[in-house]
Structures are given as C-alpha cells and as structure tokens.
XYZ file of C-alpha atoms in Angstrom:
557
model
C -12.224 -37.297 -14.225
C -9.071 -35.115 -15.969
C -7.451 -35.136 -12.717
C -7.763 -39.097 -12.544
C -4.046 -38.777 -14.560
C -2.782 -37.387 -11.065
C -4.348 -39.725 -8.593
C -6.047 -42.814 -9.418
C -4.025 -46.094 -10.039
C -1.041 -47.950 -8.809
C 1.462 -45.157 -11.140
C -0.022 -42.320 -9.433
C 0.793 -43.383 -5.415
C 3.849 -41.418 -5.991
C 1.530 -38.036 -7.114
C -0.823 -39.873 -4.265
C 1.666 -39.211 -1.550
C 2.552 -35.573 -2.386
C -1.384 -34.676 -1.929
C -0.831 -36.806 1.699
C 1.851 -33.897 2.126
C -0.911 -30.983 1.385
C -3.166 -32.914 4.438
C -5.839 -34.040 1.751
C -7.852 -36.975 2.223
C -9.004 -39.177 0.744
C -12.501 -38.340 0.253
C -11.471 -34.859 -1.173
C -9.539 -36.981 -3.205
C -12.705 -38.525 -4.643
C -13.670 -35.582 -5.642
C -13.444 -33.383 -8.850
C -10.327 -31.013 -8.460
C -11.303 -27.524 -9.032
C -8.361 -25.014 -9.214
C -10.094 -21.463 -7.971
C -7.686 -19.347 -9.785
C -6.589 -16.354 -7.207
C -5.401 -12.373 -8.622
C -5.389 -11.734 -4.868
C -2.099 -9.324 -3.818
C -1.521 -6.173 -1.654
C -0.246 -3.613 -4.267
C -3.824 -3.123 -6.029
C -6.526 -1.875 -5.051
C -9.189 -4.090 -7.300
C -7.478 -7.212 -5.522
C -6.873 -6.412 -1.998
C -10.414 -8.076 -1.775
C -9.851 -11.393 -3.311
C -8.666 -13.566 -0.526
C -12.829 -12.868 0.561
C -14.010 -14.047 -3.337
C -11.322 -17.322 -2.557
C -12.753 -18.006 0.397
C -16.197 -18.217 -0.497
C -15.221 -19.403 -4.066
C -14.045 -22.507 -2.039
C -17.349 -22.844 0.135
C -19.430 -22.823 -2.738
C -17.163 -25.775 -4.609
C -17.186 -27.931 -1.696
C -20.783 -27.573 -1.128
C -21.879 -28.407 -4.711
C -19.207 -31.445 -4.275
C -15.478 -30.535 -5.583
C -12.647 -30.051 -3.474
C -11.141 -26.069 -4.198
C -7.765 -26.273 -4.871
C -5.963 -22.498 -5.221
C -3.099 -20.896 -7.396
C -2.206 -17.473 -7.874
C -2.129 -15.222 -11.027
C -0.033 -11.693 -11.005
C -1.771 -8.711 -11.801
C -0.587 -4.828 -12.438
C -2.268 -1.797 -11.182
C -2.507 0.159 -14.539
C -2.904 3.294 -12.060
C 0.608 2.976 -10.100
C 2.189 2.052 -13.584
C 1.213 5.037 -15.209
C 3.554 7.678 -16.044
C 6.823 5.805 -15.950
C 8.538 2.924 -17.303
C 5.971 0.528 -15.267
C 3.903 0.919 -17.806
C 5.664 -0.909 -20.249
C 4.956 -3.717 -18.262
C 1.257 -3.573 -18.245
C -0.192 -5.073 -21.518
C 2.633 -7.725 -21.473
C 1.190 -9.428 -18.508
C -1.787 -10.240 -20.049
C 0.111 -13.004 -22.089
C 2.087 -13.773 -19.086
C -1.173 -14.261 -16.937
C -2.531 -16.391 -19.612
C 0.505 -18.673 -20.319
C 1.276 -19.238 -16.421
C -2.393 -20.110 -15.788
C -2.667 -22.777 -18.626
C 0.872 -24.351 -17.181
C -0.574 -24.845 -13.893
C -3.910 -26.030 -14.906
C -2.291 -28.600 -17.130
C 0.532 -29.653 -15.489
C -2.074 -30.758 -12.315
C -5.239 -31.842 -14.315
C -7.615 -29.861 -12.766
C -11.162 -30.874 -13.670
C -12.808 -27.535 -13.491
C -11.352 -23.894 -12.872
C -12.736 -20.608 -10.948
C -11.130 -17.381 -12.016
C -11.067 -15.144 -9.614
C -9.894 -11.559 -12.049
C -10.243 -8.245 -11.279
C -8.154 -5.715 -13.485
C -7.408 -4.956 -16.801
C -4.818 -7.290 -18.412
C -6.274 -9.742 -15.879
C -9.532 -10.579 -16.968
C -8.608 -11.427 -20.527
C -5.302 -12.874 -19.536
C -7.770 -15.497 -18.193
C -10.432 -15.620 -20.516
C -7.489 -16.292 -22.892
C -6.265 -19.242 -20.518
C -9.737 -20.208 -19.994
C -10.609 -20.842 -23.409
C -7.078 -22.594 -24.154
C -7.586 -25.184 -20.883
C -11.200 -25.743 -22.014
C -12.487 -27.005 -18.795
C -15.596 -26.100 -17.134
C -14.582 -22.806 -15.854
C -16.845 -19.438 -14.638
C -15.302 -16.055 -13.530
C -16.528 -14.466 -10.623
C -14.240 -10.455 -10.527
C -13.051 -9.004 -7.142
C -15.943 -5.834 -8.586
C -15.699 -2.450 -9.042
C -15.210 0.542 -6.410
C -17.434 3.309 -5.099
C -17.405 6.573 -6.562
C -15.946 9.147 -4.165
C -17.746 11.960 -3.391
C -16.574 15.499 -3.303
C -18.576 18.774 -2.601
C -21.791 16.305 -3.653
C -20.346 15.180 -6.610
C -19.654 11.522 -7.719
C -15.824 11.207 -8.630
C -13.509 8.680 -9.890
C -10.177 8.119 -10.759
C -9.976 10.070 -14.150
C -11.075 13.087 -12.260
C -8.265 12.929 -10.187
C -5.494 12.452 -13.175
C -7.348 15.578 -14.690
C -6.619 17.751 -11.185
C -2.941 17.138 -11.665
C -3.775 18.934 -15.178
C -5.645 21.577 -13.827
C -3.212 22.192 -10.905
C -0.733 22.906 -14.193
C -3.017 25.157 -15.578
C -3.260 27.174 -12.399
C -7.379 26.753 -12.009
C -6.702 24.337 -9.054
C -4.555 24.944 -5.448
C -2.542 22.386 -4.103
C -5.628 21.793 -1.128
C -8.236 20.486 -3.520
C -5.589 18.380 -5.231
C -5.126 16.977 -1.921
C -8.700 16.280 -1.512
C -8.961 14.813 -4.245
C -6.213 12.728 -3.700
C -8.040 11.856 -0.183
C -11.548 11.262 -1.989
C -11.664 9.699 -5.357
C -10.946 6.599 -4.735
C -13.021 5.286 -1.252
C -12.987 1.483 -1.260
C -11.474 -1.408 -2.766
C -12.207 -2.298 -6.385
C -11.617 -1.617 -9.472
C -11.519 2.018 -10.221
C -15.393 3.354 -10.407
C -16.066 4.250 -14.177
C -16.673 2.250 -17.283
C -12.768 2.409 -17.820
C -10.753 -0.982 -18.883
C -11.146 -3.442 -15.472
C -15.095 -2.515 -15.558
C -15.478 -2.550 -19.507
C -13.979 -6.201 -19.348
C -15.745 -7.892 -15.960
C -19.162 -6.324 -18.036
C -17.962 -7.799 -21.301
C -17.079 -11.296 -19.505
C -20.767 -11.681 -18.391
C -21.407 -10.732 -21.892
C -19.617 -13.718 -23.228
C -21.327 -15.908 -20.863
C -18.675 -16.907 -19.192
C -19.887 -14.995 -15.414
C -22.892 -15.027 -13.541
C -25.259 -11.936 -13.657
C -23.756 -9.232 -11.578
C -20.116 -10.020 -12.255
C -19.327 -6.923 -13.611
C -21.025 -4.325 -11.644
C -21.985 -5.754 -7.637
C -19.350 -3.619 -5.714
C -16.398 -4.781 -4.496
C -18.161 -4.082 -0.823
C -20.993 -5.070 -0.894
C -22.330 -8.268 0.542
C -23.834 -9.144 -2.387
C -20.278 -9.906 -3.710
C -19.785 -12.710 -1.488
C -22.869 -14.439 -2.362
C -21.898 -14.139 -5.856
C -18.716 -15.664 -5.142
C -20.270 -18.785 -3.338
C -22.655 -19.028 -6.269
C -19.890 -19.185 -8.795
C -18.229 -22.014 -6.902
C -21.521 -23.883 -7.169
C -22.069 -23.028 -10.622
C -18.428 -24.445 -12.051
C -19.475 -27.884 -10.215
C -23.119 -27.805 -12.561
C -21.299 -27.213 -15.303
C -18.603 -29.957 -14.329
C -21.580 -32.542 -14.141
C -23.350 -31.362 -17.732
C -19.445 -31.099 -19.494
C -20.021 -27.181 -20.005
C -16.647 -25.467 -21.219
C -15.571 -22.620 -22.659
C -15.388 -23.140 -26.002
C -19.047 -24.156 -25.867
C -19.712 -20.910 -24.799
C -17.032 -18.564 -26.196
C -18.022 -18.655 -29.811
C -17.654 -16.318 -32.874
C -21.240 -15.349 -31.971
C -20.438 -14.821 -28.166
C -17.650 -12.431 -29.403
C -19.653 -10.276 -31.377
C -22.753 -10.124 -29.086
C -19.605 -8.559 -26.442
C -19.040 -6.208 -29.435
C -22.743 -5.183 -29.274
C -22.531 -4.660 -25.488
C -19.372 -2.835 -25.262
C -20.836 -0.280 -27.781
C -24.085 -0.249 -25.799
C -22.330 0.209 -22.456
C -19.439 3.028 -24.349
C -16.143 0.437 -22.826
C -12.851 1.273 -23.006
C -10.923 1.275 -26.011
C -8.416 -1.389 -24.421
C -11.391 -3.861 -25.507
C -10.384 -3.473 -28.893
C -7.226 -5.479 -28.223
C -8.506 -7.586 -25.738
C -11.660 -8.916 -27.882
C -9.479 -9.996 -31.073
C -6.755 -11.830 -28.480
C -9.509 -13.239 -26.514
C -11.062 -14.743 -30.513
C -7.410 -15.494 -31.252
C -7.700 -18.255 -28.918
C -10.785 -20.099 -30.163
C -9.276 -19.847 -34.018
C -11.521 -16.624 -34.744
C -9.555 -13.954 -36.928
C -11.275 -10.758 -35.563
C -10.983 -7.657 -37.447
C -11.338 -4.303 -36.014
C -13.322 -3.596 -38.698
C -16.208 -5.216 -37.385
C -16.641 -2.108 -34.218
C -17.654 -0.082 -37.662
C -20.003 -2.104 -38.728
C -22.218 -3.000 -35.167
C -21.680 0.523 -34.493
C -23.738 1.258 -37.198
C -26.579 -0.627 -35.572
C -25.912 -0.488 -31.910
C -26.987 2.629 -29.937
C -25.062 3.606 -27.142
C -27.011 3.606 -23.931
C -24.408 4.492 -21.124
C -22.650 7.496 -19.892
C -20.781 6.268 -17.211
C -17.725 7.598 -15.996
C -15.225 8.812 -17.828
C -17.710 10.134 -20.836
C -20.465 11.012 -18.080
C -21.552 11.529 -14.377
C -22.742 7.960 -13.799
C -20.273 5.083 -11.944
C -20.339 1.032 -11.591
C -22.777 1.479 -8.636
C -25.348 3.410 -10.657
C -25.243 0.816 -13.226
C -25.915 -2.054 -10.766
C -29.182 -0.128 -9.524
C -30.358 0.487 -12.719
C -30.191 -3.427 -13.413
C -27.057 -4.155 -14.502
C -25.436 -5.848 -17.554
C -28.605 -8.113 -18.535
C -30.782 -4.848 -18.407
C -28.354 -3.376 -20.761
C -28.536 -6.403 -23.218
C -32.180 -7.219 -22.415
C -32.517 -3.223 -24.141
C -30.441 -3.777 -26.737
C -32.558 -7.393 -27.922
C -35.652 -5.375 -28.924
C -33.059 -4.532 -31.990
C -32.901 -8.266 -32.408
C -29.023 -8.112 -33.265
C -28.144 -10.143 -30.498
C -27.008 -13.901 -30.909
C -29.487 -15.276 -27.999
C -28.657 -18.543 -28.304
C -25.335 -18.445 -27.004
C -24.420 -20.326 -24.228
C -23.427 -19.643 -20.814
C -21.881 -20.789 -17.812
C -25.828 -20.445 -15.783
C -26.073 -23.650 -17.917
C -28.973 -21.811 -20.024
C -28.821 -19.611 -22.736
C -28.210 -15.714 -23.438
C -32.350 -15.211 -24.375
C -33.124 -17.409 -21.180
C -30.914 -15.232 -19.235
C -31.602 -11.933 -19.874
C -35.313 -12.472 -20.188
C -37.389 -9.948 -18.311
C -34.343 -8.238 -16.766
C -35.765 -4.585 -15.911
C -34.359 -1.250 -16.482
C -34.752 0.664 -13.498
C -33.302 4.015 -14.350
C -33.641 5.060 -17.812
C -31.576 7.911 -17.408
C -28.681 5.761 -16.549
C -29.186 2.940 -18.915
C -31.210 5.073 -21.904
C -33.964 3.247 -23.573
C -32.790 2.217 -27.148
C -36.083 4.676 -28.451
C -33.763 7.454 -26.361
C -30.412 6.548 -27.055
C -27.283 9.171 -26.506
C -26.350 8.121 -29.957
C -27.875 6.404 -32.939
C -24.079 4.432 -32.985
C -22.464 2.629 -30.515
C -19.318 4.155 -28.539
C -16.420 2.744 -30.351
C -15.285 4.201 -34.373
C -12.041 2.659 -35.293
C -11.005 5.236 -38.051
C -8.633 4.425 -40.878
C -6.601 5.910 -43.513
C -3.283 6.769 -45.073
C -2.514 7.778 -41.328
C -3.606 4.407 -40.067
C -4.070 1.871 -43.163
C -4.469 -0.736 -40.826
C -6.830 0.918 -38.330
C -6.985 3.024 -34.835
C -9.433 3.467 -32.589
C -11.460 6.136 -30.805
C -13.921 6.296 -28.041
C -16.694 7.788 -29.411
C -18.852 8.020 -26.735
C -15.987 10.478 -24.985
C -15.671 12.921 -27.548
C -17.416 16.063 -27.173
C -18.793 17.041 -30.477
C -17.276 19.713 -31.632
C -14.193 17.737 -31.799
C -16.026 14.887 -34.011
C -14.279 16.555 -37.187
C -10.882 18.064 -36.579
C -7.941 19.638 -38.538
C -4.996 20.900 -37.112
C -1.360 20.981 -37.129
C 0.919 17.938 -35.923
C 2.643 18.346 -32.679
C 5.362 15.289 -32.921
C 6.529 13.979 -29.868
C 9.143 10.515 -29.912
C 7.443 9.426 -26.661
C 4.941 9.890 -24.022
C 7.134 11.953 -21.384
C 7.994 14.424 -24.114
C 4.562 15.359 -24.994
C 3.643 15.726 -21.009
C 6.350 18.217 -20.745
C 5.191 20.054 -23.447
C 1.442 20.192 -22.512
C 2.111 21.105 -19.002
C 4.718 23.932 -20.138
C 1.810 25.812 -22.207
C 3.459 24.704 -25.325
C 0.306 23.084 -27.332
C -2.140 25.265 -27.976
C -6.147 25.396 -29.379
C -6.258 23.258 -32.455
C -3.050 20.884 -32.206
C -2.782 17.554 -32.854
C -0.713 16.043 -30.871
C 0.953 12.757 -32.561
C 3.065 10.203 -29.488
C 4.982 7.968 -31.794
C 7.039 5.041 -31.043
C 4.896 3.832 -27.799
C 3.108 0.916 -29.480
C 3.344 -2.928 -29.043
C 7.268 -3.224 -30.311
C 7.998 0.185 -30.002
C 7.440 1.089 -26.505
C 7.854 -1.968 -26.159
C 4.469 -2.601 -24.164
C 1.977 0.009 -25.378
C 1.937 2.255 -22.952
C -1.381 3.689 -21.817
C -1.449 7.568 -22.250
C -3.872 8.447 -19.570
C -1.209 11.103 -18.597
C -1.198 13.456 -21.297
C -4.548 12.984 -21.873
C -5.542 13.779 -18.576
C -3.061 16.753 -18.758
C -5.308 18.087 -21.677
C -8.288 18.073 -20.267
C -7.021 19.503 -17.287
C -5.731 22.140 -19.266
C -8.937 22.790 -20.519
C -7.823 22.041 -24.257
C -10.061 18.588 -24.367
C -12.509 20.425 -26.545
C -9.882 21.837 -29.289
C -6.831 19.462 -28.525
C -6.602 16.114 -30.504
C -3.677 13.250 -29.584
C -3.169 10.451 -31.859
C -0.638 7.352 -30.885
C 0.270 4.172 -31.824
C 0.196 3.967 -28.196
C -3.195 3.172 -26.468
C -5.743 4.744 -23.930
C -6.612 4.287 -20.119
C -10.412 3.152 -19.888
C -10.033 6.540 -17.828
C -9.064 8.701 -20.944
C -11.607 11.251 -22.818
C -11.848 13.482 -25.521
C -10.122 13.131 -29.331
C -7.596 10.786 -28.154
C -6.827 7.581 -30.863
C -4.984 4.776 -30.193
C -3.965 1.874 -31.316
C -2.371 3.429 -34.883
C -1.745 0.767 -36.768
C 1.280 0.098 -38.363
C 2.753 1.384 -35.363
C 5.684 3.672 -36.149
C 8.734 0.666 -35.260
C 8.072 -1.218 -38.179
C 7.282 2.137 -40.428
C 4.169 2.701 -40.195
C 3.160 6.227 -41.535
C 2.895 7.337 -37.859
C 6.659 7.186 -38.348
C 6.363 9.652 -41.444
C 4.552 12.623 -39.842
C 6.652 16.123 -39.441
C 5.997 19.050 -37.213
C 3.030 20.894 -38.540
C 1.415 18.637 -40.941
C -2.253 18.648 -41.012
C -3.881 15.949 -39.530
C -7.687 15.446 -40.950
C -9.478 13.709 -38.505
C -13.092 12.877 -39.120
C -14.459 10.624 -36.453
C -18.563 10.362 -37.786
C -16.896 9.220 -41.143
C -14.763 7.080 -39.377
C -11.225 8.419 -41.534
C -7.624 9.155 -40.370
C -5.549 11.439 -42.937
C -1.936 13.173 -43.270
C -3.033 16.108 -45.509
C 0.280 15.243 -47.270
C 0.204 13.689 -51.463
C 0.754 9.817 -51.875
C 4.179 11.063 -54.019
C 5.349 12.823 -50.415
C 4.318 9.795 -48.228
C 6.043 7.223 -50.630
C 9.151 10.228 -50.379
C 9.170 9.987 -46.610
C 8.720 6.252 -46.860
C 12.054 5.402 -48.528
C 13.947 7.274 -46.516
C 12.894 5.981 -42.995
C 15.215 3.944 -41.102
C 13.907 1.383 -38.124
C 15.270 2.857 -34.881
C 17.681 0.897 -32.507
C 15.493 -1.230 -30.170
C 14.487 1.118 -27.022
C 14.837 -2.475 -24.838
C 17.271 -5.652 -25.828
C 17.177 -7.557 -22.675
C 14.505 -9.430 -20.690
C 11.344 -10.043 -20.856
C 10.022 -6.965 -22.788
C 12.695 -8.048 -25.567
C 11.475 -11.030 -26.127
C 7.777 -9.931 -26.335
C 8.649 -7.069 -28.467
C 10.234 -9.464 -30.888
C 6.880 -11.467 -30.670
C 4.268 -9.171 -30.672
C 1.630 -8.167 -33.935
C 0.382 -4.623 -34.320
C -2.692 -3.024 -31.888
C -5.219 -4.201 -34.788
C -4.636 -7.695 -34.464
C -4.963 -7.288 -30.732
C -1.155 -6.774 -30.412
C -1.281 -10.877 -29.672
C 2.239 -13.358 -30.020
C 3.494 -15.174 -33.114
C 6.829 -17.146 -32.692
C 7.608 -15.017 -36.198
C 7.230 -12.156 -35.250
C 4.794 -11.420 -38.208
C 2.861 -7.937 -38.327
C-alpha cells in the first residue's frame, strides 16, 4: 500500500503515534487510506449539501474495506462573485484547488481518493489534482438544484440576472423582481441549467471518471445519497484492480467529453477547463478541435440557459449515458475508454434509454446539424474565442456593427443600463482576461443586462473576458491574445466594424492589415491593474484563454 510510507515499520511509530492522536486503530490502520476529498462550506449553495455526500462517501469506503479519511478543498460561488472584484478571484482557484489537493494527498500517502466537487472551478480543480496524484480516485458532485417555478414556469438563475435587466429597462416592477429573487433558486445545488458547475459534473461522467448519474441526480433527492455510498464502494474496486486516472483520462477520454459537451450545448467555461484538465496528462489541446467535432456532433439539448429544460428534466429523460448512448449511433465516440465502473465507455452506456425525446432530441431530430460550441477566429482573435452556439438566436449568427469599447466590465454595465448601446452594437470589454483582469472575470452581468434590455437579438459583446454557463445570446469570450499582452482586442476604436460570422466560424476588425500593423506599433502595455498577492503572482503565471489560461513558471503566452 502507498500509505505503507506513513505507517508500517519501526521509522514510521513516530507517524504511528500521531494517527493514535486521531483515535484510529489499529485495524483501520490495516486498511487502505482513502482521503474523501470534501468542497463542503456554508457560503454556497452547490455545497451546503456535502457534509451528507461525506458522510455516506465514508460508509460506502468502510464497507467495501478502506478506512475514509477527510480534507477539505475551497470553493467560490461564481454567483455571489459576480459583479465586483470577487470575481477576479474565481478562475484562480481552480489552480489553487488543484495544487492544495495534490499537497495533501502526497504529503499523507493516501492510497485512493473520493472527490467530493460541486461548482465550477471545483470540479476541474480536482480532475486536474486527480490526474496529477494518479491514484484510484472517482468523483461523486454535491448535484444540481431544482428549477424554481414561477407563474408555471421553470426558472433558474440566468432568469433572475436577466430581471435585474429588465427592471432597467422599465418592463419589470420592483414586486416580480422580488419574486424572483424569492423563487429561482429553491434548493441546494448547483444552479439548475446546463451552465458551468452542471456542464462540468456531466462532462466528468463523460471522462469516466464518475458513476452514472453524477452530473444530473439532484442535489435532494435520495438518490444522491445512494450515489454517494456507491462511489465510496467503487474507489475501493478500483483500489483492488490498480484503476487510476490516467488509465482512464486519456487523449481519447478528452475528446469523447468534447463530443458530449457539444451534444449536451455546455458552457463555454469548458473550453478552458478541457485543455487544463489535458494539460495535466501531457495532452496539448487546441481549441481548434470544438470546430472540427462540431462539424460532426449534433446538438441534442436545450437546457437552460439556451432553452426551457433544467438538470431535473435531463435526469428523467435518462441522463448523461442516454445522451452519449444517442450520440454512438454516429460511431464518433472512443468506446473503449475506461472508467472508474471498472468497465468500459461501450459497456456502460449500452442500452441506456432516452425517455423524452423532446428533451434529449434524437440525433435523426437534432436542434442543429453542429454541436453547441464555434470557437471563431481571425485578425480580431488570431489565436481563437469562443461562442456558445447553441445560445444564439439566429438572426444574430452573422453580425456587423459598430464597436462600443469599454476598458472593463463595470463600464460597459453602466452604459447598457443608461440606454447608451443601442440595436446593432458590438460591444467590445477589453482588458478582463487571464493577466489583464487579472482572473477573467465572468461577464454574466452585462450580458444578462442585454437581454434584459431586450437587445439579445441585435446586441453582440465580445471580451477577452469569459462567460457565465448562465450567459446567452452573441456573447464571445475567451479573445485570444487578450488585450494585456497586445492582442488586437487592445487595437479596436470606438465605431469600428466588427464582422462577426458565427456559422463560418470568423472574427474580423473591418480595419486593413496596414491600419492594424499602424495601431500595433503604437500600443503600450498598461500598468498592472494588481501588483500584490496572490492575483499578482498568477497574473505573472498565467497563458492566454486558448491554452486554457493554465500556469507556466515563464510566464509564456
């Protein structure tokens, strides 16, 4: 056993008697260690649940024979954060979740792992660690939240950011704010659409790396309990057969999650979380590749923000393996994979029904021929960006308009909400990426505020920046170069035209290469926004949003 190195043999009575001191025995001694990996706190709502998952985490181990040993992991409610400096802080704990799990798993030789995720920096954070530990590990989330209901209509949180909008625009009273506020969000989970907690919990059952249900049983449902106890006995099988993660998250594993996520229409945060998450097993993910499975991946879903459906639908309909057992009649799905059941993606997903074909869409009846992610390049983003597809309304599919340059996110709020972008804009959030924020905010915000408005059908935004799960319409992220190290972001002026042209996947400044190379010379880097703490030293660290804005020591874009 790994965890031999901390208590077997006459040089290990001194580790020996600090285990006396935590009231272990000996027989639990005896035992494989299995650290269960806790996101539990009190300040989000997708954790509030996960001393429950713990608890029956820990049954499960000790049943299938390993003593269940837990440590904590931070995690940051993206919806509190939003709006304000907090958000800064968001992305950057995704590194920070990964790096403090792998120190604790190491430094006490844990022979197997639990991770017990929820949210969205906190899944891959994990997966990240998971695959860096390389111990039998399997992920069992805290699950998703129940739609709220209002006047008979499912809602979720991106309805109520778009109230605040609409409260701007005059079309709502302060009273159905409030009942919004009241009604959106019912339960405990993670918030109720297909936004960036829910993309990733789908995607990690995608990987193989959690049991079937992981990513869409509610958080309050009973069902999630059992799951739990069955992921505590699962981590012990693999334990005994020497299943880890790197024997399951492969370059194939990757891109059959790339298939999914366009199947299922996830949020754009995937986009950076997939290439960090391949960073880790030595696989040099381009962007690039969304373009190309899009091409041959229909998407199936709707759900919540780009359509009526939630988490809970999805779950009755059959879930994640429904969704993948649709997409294998394509045969572009990597089947051998495998995964932490201990058999393989084909064996898994094997006769899984749809239930609902309006909910997941038979691939004969797809809402699209491609899948629900474009990344779109050009001499406005040479090195990528990325758009949910699945989210735009068509008419906004090919856009032109004039640039509407804001230095940073609050600017551009004020400026929607004070009528001051009109039908056709393109609104352009500069400055808000992974070194220049620093942090990346997520603009769920101004987004929000547009549709609100009721400009998300003539109203484009464009940032170097990135998206809430939550956000809909034209809205593309992840510009990259981001504007802090010159990217032409940077080089836009008020009223350029902006050519966007989402179905041919292209990104343009209607401005001549002689201009751009003009504007080029002359731009100066701009004084660091933050030079102390933490954020300093990850801005000085962190690539661009198309390498999955992960850390190199140099700093390197």
């Amino acid at each position: 056993m790994k965890s031999d190195a901390v208590k077997t043999g006459m040089q290990q009575a001194p580790h020996r008697s600090l285990f006396n001191a935590l009231g272990m025995t000996k027989e639990e001694l005896e035992r494989p260690l299995v650290g269960i990996v806790s996101s539990y706190n009190e300040i989000v709502p997708g954790h509030m649940n996960i001393d429950k998952i713990v608890q029956a985490v820990k049954m499960g181990v000790s049943m299938a024979g390993g003593t269940p040993i837990m440590f904590p992991a931070i995690a940051v409610c993206d919806g509190i954060a939003m709006g304000h400096i907090g958000m800064k802080y968001s992305l950057v704990t995704r590194d920070l979740i990964a790096d403090s799990t792998e120190c604790m798993a190491l430094a006490h030789q844990f022979d197997a792992l639990v991770m017990i995720p929820n949210c969205d920096k906190n899944v891959p954070g994990l997966l990240m660690a998971a695959a860096r530990i390389n111990v039998p590990t399997v992920f069992v989330s805290g699950g998703p939240m129940l739609a709220g209901k209002i006047h008979g209509e499912k809602k979720s949180l991106s309805a109520m950011f778009e109230a605040v909008g609409s409260y701007a625009a005059g079309t709502m009273t302060k009273e159905d704010v409030e009942e919004y506020e009241n009604k959106v969000c019912p339960t405990c989970g993670s918030c109720s659409g297909m936004y960036t907690a829910n993309s990733m919990n789908c995607l990690t059952e995608v990987l193989g790396m959690g049991l079937p249900g992981n990513g869409t049983i509610p958080a309050v449902y009973s069902e999630r309990i059992k799951l739990a106890k069955h992921a505590g006995m699962a981590v012990m099988d693999m334990y005994r057969k020497n299943i880890r993660p790197r024997d399951i998250i492969t370059k194939e594993a990757i891109l059959n999650a790339l298939t999914i996520d366009m199947a299922l229409g996830c949020s754009t945060n995937s986009m950076l979380h997939l290439p960090a998450i391949a960073h880790e097993i030595g696989f040099d993910f381009d962007i690039s590749f969304a373009n190309e499975i899009s091409e041959k991946t229909p998407n199936l879903c709707h759900l919540a923000p780009a359509g009526p459906t939630h988490m809970e639908d999805l779950n009755e309909a059959g879930g994640v393996y429904a969704v993948m057992n649709e997409i294998n009649k394509l045969g572009i799905l990597h089947t051998e994979c495998m995964t932490v059941t201990g058999k393989t993606v084909g064996e898994n997903i094997a006769g899984c029904v749809n239930r609902n074909p309006e909910i997941i869409r038979p691939v004969e009846n797809p809402y699209s021929k491609t899948g629900g992610l474009a990344v779109l390049k050009g001499n406005l983003a040479p090195d990528g960006s990325v758009v949910k597809r699945s989210a735009v309304v068509p008419e906004m599919m090919k856009h032109s308009g004039p640039a509407r340059v804001f230095e940073c996110e609050e600017d551009a709020i004020e400026a929607i909400k004070g009528g001051k972008i009109v039908e056709g804009d393109v609104v352009v959030i500069r400055y808000e990426g992974p070194k220049g924020g620093p942090g990346m905010r997520e603009m769920l915000n101004p987004t929000s505020a547009i549709a609100g408005m009721g400009l998300g059908s003539s109203v484009a935004l464009i940032t170097d920046g990135r998206f809430s799960g939550a956000s809909r319409g034209a809205s593309i992220g992840h510009v990259s170069p981001e504007a802090a190290v010159g990217g032409p972001i940077a080089l836009v002026k008020e009223g350029d035209i902006i050519d966007i042209d989402i179905d041919h996947l292209s990104l343009n400044l209607r401005i001549s290469e002689e201009e751009l190379a003009e504007r080029r010379a002359a731009w100066k880097p701009r004084t660091p926004k933050v030079t102390t703490g933490y954020l300093a030293r990850y801005a000085a660290m962190v690539t661009s949003g198309n390498r999955g804005a992960i850390l190199e020591i140099s700093g390197n874009q």
